[in-house]
Coordinates of C-alpha atoms in Angstrom, one line a residue:
M181 CA -0.1 0.0 0.0
A182 CA 1.3 3.4 -0.9
K183 CA 2.5 5.7 1.9
I184 CA 0.2 8.7 2.6
F185 CA 2.0 12.0 2.8
N186 CA 1.0 15.7 2.7
T187 CA 2.6 17.9 0.0
I188 CA 2.9 21.7 0.4
E189 CA 3.9 23.7 -2.7
V190 CA 6.2 26.7 -2.2
N191 CA 6.1 29.2 -5.0
A192 CA 9.2 31.4 -4.5
S193 CA 12.2 32.4 -6.8
E194 CA 12.6 28.6 -7.2
N195 CA 9.3 26.6 -6.8
Y196 CA 9.6 23.4 -4.7
Q197 CA 7.6 20.9 -2.7
V198 CA 7.7 20.3 1.1
I199 CA 6.7 16.7 1.7
V200 CA 5.5 15.7 5.2
G201 CA 4.8 12.2 6.4
E202 CA 6.1 9.0 7.8
N203 CA 8.7 6.5 6.4
L204 CA 9.8 8.9 3.7
L205 CA 13.6 8.4 3.9
E206 CA 13.4 5.2 1.9
K207 CA 11.8 7.4 -0.9
V208 CA 14.3 10.2 -1.1
G209 CA 15.8 8.8 -4.3
E210 CA 12.4 8.5 -5.9
F211 CA 11.5 12.1 -4.9
L212 CA 14.7 13.5 -6.1
S213 CA 14.8 11.7 -9.6
P214 CA 12.4 14.1 -11.3
L215 CA 14.5 17.0 -10.2
L216 CA 18.1 15.8 -11.1
S217 CA 19.3 13.3 -13.6
P218 CA 21.7 10.6 -12.2
C219 CA 24.7 12.6 -10.9
K220 CA 27.0 13.0 -7.9
I221 CA 25.2 13.8 -4.6
A222 CA 27.0 14.9 -1.4
V223 CA 25.2 13.9 1.7
I224 CA 26.1 16.4 4.4
T225 CA 25.3 15.4 8.0
D226 CA 26.6 15.4 11.6
D227 CA 28.0 12.6 13.5
I228 CA 24.8 11.8 15.3
V229 CA 22.4 11.7 12.4
D230 CA 25.1 9.8 10.4
G231 CA 24.6 6.7 12.5
L232 CA 20.8 7.0 12.5
Y233 CA 19.7 7.8 9.0
A234 CA 22.6 8.3 6.6
K235 CA 22.7 4.6 5.4
Q236 CA 19.0 4.6 4.6
V237 CA 19.1 7.8 2.6
I238 CA 22.3 6.8 0.8
N239 CA 20.8 3.4 -0.2
S240 CA 17.6 5.2 -1.6
L241 CA 19.8 7.6 -3.5
E242 CA 22.1 4.8 -5.0
N243 CA 19.1 2.6 -5.9
S244 CA 17.9 5.6 -8.0
G245 CA 21.2 5.9 -9.8
F246 CA 23.0 8.6 -7.9
Q247 CA 26.7 8.5 -7.1
V248 CA 26.9 9.4 -3.4
F249 CA 29.7 11.0 -1.3
K250 CA 29.3 11.6 2.5
F251 CA 30.6 14.4 4.6
V252 CA 30.3 14.2 8.4
F253 CA 31.1 16.9 10.9
K254 CA 30.8 17.2 14.6
K255 CA 27.2 17.9 15.7
G256 CA 26.3 21.3 17.3
E257 CA 26.1 25.0 16.6
E258 CA 29.9 25.3 17.3
S259 CA 30.5 23.6 13.9
K260 CA 28.4 26.1 12.0
N261 CA 31.3 28.2 11.2
L262 CA 33.6 29.4 8.3
S263 CA 36.0 26.6 9.1
T264 CA 33.5 23.8 8.5
Y265 CA 32.1 25.7 5.5
G266 CA 35.6 25.8 3.9
K267 CA 36.2 22.1 4.5
I268 CA 33.0 21.1 2.8
L269 CA 33.8 23.4 -0.2
S270 CA 37.2 21.6 -0.5
F271 CA 35.4 18.2 -0.2
L272 CA 33.2 19.1 -3.2
A273 CA 36.1 20.4 -5.2
C274 CA 38.3 17.4 -4.5
H275 CA 35.5 15.1 -5.7
E276 CA 35.0 17.3 -8.8
F277 CA 31.5 18.3 -8.3
S278 CA 29.9 20.3 -11.0
R279 CA 26.9 22.6 -11.3
T280 CA 24.8 19.6 -12.4
D281 CA 25.5 17.8 -9.2
G282 CA 23.7 18.4 -5.9
I283 CA 23.8 18.3 -2.1
V284 CA 21.5 16.6 0.4
A285 CA 21.3 18.2 3.8
L286 CA 20.5 15.4 6.3
G287 CA 20.1 16.7 9.9
G288 CA 18.8 19.5 12.0
G289 CA 19.1 23.2 11.6
V290 CA 22.9 23.4 11.7
V291 CA 23.2 20.9 8.9
G292 CA 20.6 22.6 6.9
D293 CA 21.9 26.2 7.4
L294 CA 25.5 25.1 6.6
S295 CA 24.7 22.9 3.6
G296 CA 22.4 25.6 2.1
F297 CA 25.2 28.2 2.3
V298 CA 27.5 25.8 0.7
A299 CA 25.0 25.1 -2.1
A300 CA 24.4 28.9 -2.6
T301 CA 28.1 29.6 -3.0
F302 CA 29.9 26.5 -4.5
L303 CA 30.4 27.2 -8.3
R304 CA 28.0 30.2 -7.6
G305 CA 25.1 27.8 -6.8
I306 CA 24.1 24.1 -7.1
K307 CA 20.9 22.4 -6.3
Y308 CA 20.3 21.1 -2.7
I309 CA 17.5 19.3 -0.9
Q310 CA 16.6 19.5 2.8
I311 CA 15.9 16.4 4.9
P312 CA 15.3 17.9 8.3
T313 CA 15.5 15.4 11.1
T314 CA 14.5 17.7 14.0
L315 CA 11.3 19.4 14.9
L316 CA 12.8 22.9 14.8
A317 CA 14.3 22.2 11.3
Q318 CA 11.0 20.7 9.9
I319 CA 8.8 23.5 11.0
D320 CA 11.2 26.4 10.4
S321 CA 14.8 26.5 9.2
S322 CA 14.5 24.0 6.3
V323 CA 11.8 26.1 4.5
G324 CA 12.3 29.6 3.1
G325 CA 15.9 29.7 1.8
K326 CA 17.8 31.3 4.6
T327 CA 21.3 29.9 4.9
A328 CA 24.1 31.1 7.1
V329 CA 27.1 30.3 9.3
D330 CA 28.1 32.0 12.5
L331 CA 30.9 34.4 13.5
P332 CA 32.3 34.7 16.9
E333 CA 30.6 38.2 17.0
G334 CA 27.2 36.8 16.4
K335 CA 24.8 34.1 14.9
N336 CA 24.1 33.8 11.2
L337 CA 26.1 36.9 10.2
V338 CA 27.4 35.3 7.0
G339 CA 24.9 33.8 4.7
A340 CA 22.7 33.9 1.5
F341 CA 19.2 33.3 0.4
K342 CA 19.1 30.0 -1.4
Q343 CA 15.9 28.1 -1.9
P344 CA 16.1 24.3 -1.7
S345 CA 14.8 22.2 -4.7
L346 CA 12.9 19.9 -2.3
V347 CA 12.2 19.4 1.5
V348 CA 11.4 16.0 2.8
C349 CA 10.0 16.0 6.4
D350 CA 9.9 12.4 7.8
V351 CA 8.1 12.8 11.1
K352 CA 9.5 9.3 12.1
T353 CA 12.9 10.8 12.7
L354 CA 11.5 12.8 15.5
S355 CA 11.1 9.6 17.6
T356 CA 14.9 9.4 18.1
L357 CA 15.2 13.0 19.4
T358 CA 16.1 13.5 23.1
P359 CA 13.4 15.3 25.1
E360 CA 15.6 18.5 25.2
I361 CA 16.0 18.6 21.4
F362 CA 12.2 18.0 20.8
T363 CA 11.5 20.8 23.3
D364 CA 13.9 23.1 21.5
G365 CA 11.6 22.6 18.4
M366 CA 8.6 23.3 20.5
G367 CA 10.1 26.7 21.4
E368 CA 9.9 27.7 17.7
M369 CA 6.4 26.3 17.6
A370 CA 5.3 28.7 20.3
K371 CA 6.5 31.6 18.1
Y372 CA 4.3 30.4 15.3
A373 CA 1.3 30.0 17.7
L374 CA 1.6 33.7 18.6
L375 CA 1.9 34.7 14.9
D376 CA -1.0 32.6 13.7
K377 CA -4.5 32.1 15.3
E378 CA -5.0 28.7 13.5
I379 CA -1.7 27.3 14.9
Y380 CA -2.6 28.8 18.4
T381 CA -5.9 27.0 18.2
L382 CA -4.4 23.7 17.0
L383 CA -1.8 23.8 19.7
S384 CA -4.5 24.7 22.4
N385 CA -6.6 21.7 21.3
N386 CA -3.8 19.3 21.3
A387 CA -3.8 18.6 17.6
P388 CA -1.7 15.7 16.2
L389 CA 2.0 16.7 15.8
E390 CA 1.9 16.0 12.0
S391 CA -1.0 18.5 11.6
L392 CA 1.0 21.1 13.7
I393 CA 4.1 20.6 11.6
S394 CA 2.1 21.0 8.3
A395 CA 0.3 24.2 9.7
C396 CA 3.7 25.8 10.7
I397 CA 5.2 25.1 7.3
D398 CA 2.1 26.4 5.5
Y399 CA 2.2 29.6 7.5
K400 CA 5.9 30.1 6.7
R401 CA 5.0 29.2 3.0
K402 CA 2.5 32.1 2.8
V403 CA 5.0 34.5 4.4
V404 CA 7.9 33.5 2.2
E405 CA 5.8 33.7 -1.0
E406 CA 4.9 37.2 -0.2
D407 CA 8.3 38.4 1.0
E408 CA 11.0 36.0 0.1
F409 CA 14.0 38.3 0.9
E410 CA 12.7 39.7 4.2
S411 CA 11.9 43.3 3.2
G412 CA 8.6 43.4 5.0
L413 CA 6.2 40.6 6.2
R414 CA 8.9 38.0 6.7
K415 CA 10.4 40.0 9.5
L416 CA 7.5 38.8 11.6
L417 CA 9.2 35.4 11.8
N418 CA 11.8 37.1 13.9
L419 CA 9.5 37.3 16.8
G420 CA 11.6 36.7 20.0
H421 CA 14.7 36.3 18.0
T422 CA 16.5 39.5 18.8
P423 CA 16.9 38.7 22.5
A424 CA 17.3 34.9 21.6
H425 CA 20.4 35.5 19.6
G426 CA 21.9 37.5 22.4
I427 CA 21.1 34.6 24.8
E428 CA 22.6 32.0 22.5
N429 CA 25.7 34.0 22.0
L430 CA 26.1 34.7 25.7
S431 CA 25.8 30.9 26.5
G432 CA 28.4 30.0 23.9
Y433 CA 25.5 28.3 22.1
T434 CA 24.9 25.8 25.0
I435 CA 21.4 27.2 25.2
P436 CA 19.9 25.9 21.9
H437 CA 17.9 28.1 19.5
G438 CA 14.3 27.1 20.3
K439 CA 14.8 27.3 24.0
A440 CA 16.5 30.8 23.5
V441 CA 13.5 31.8 21.3
A442 CA 11.1 30.8 24.2
M443 CA 13.1 33.1 26.6
G444 CA 13.0 35.8 23.9
L445 CA 9.2 35.4 23.7
D446 CA 8.9 35.9 27.5
I447 CA 10.9 39.1 27.2
I448 CA 8.8 40.4 24.2
L449 CA 5.5 39.5 25.9
S450 CA 6.5 41.2 29.1
A451 CA 7.4 44.4 27.1
S452 CA 4.3 44.2 25.1
K453 CA 2.2 44.1 28.3
K454 CA 4.3 47.0 29.7
H455 CA 3.5 49.2 26.7
N456 CA -0.2 48.2 26.8
L457 CA 0.0 46.5 23.4
I458 CA -1.8 43.5 24.9
T459 CA -4.3 42.9 27.7
D460 CA -3.4 41.2 30.9
K461 CA -5.6 38.2 29.8
D462 CA -3.9 37.9 26.5
F463 CA -0.5 38.1 28.2
E464 CA -1.5 35.3 30.6
D465 CA -3.1 33.2 27.8
M466 CA 0.0 33.6 25.6
Q467 CA 2.4 32.9 28.4
E468 CA 0.4 29.7 29.1
V469 CA 0.8 28.5 25.3
V470 CA 4.6 29.1 25.6
K471 CA 4.7 27.2 28.8
K472 CA 2.7 24.3 27.2
C473 CA 5.3 24.1 24.5
V474 CA 8.5 24.3 26.5
G475 CA 7.6 24.1 30.2
K476 CA 8.7 26.7 32.7
I477 CA 12.0 28.3 31.7
S478 CA 13.9 31.3 32.8
C479 CA 16.8 33.2 31.3
P480 CA 20.1 32.8 33.2
F481 CA 21.2 36.2 32.0
S482 CA 20.3 39.8 32.9
L483 CA 18.4 41.9 30.3
E484 CA 21.4 44.1 30.2
E485 CA 23.7 41.3 29.3
T486 CA 21.3 39.9 26.8
L487 CA 20.8 43.1 25.0
G488 CA 24.5 44.0 25.0
H489 CA 25.0 41.0 22.7
A490 CA 21.6 41.6 20.8
V491 CA 22.8 44.9 19.3
N492 CA 24.9 43.0 16.8
D493 CA 21.8 41.3 15.5
K494 CA 21.1 41.4 11.7
K495 CA 17.9 43.3 12.2
R496 CA 19.9 46.4 13.4
S497 CA 19.9 49.3 11.0
G498 CA 22.2 52.2 12.0
D499 CA 21.1 53.4 15.4
F500 CA 17.9 51.5 15.3
I501 CA 16.8 47.9 15.7
T502 CA 13.5 46.4 14.6
L503 CA 11.7 44.4 17.2
I504 CA 8.6 42.3 16.5
M505 CA 6.1 43.1 19.2
V506 CA 2.9 41.4 20.1
F507 CA -0.5 43.3 19.8
G508 CA -2.7 40.1 20.2
I509 CA -3.0 36.5 19.2
G510 CA -2.1 36.4 15.5
D511 CA -1.3 40.2 15.5
C512 CA 2.4 40.9 15.7
R513 CA 4.0 43.9 14.2
P514 CA 7.5 45.4 13.7
V515 CA 8.5 48.3 15.9
K516 CA 11.7 50.4 15.5
V517 CA 13.5 51.1 18.7
E518 CA 16.7 53.3 19.2
I519 CA 19.6 51.2 20.3
N520 CA 20.4 53.5 23.1
K521 CA 16.7 53.1 24.4
L522 CA 16.4 49.3 23.9
K523 CA 17.0 48.3 27.5
E524 CA 14.4 51.0 28.7
Y525 CA 12.0 49.8 26.0
L526 CA 12.2 46.1 26.9
G527 CA 12.8 46.5 30.6
Y528 CA 10.2 45.3 33.1

């Protein structure tokens, strides 16, 4: 019997499908064949995902006629840097990859961001597909075409927009996540719940995980189709991210992205209440949804420390930084704040 899966069409500068379902890894070669003729494929993954899923994906690709090469790096945000990026470029060059070859990003957000940046820049661009294996990567980072690496000065400061040619979300891969990594993804889902009333309702009503994943992807699809290069609407997806990036940097990336986003949401919600953008009831309801996603968490750093690192965020423009503030459930808007008044604005 054929497997049942959900397909979401993304119409951006490059149109592609996001396929969501179970037991999809064994079909990767079948999914990729209409997009690429038999060629060289570099499977880029980390040392944890390699032992879990690389063999299955490589077998599927080879059975479909692709010649596969594998590059494995140490897991974690600390590997998402210019050094690892350079090693992957050299790996592709040594194996004589051409513009007609491709990349498969197999793993979480670090693997996807790094592989996508390689795909955007090697030979000025080759095709790549995303196979996200974490909840955070499935609902957010694998879709939309943002790719990047970190600098010591801040997160995602070097990157490019590069849409994938295909995204395959096998929800079965989520079964091997640790509770901490799964909760990390739920931090990003809390962001989507505040941005979109439908996701907020699904989450409140304990909808099945696959439905929540598809809903988050579809919301991001709509945003990306309207504003692919983040000149307007797409900035809403940065809700909670300005303080979150400061928290991540301060922790030396020992606090993962989704958990930092949840801490950032708490800061933004409190400031939104302080400025009377939301009612006390909305504040309590939204805090409850964030808590439902990630449990009770507290930021280990002071607001002054957090914002000291946040001023290097990509959303800074001269003496101003754009924050996404909450005006209601499903109603978030950008607000420009002077850098020297940021602490006062967000303080509570």
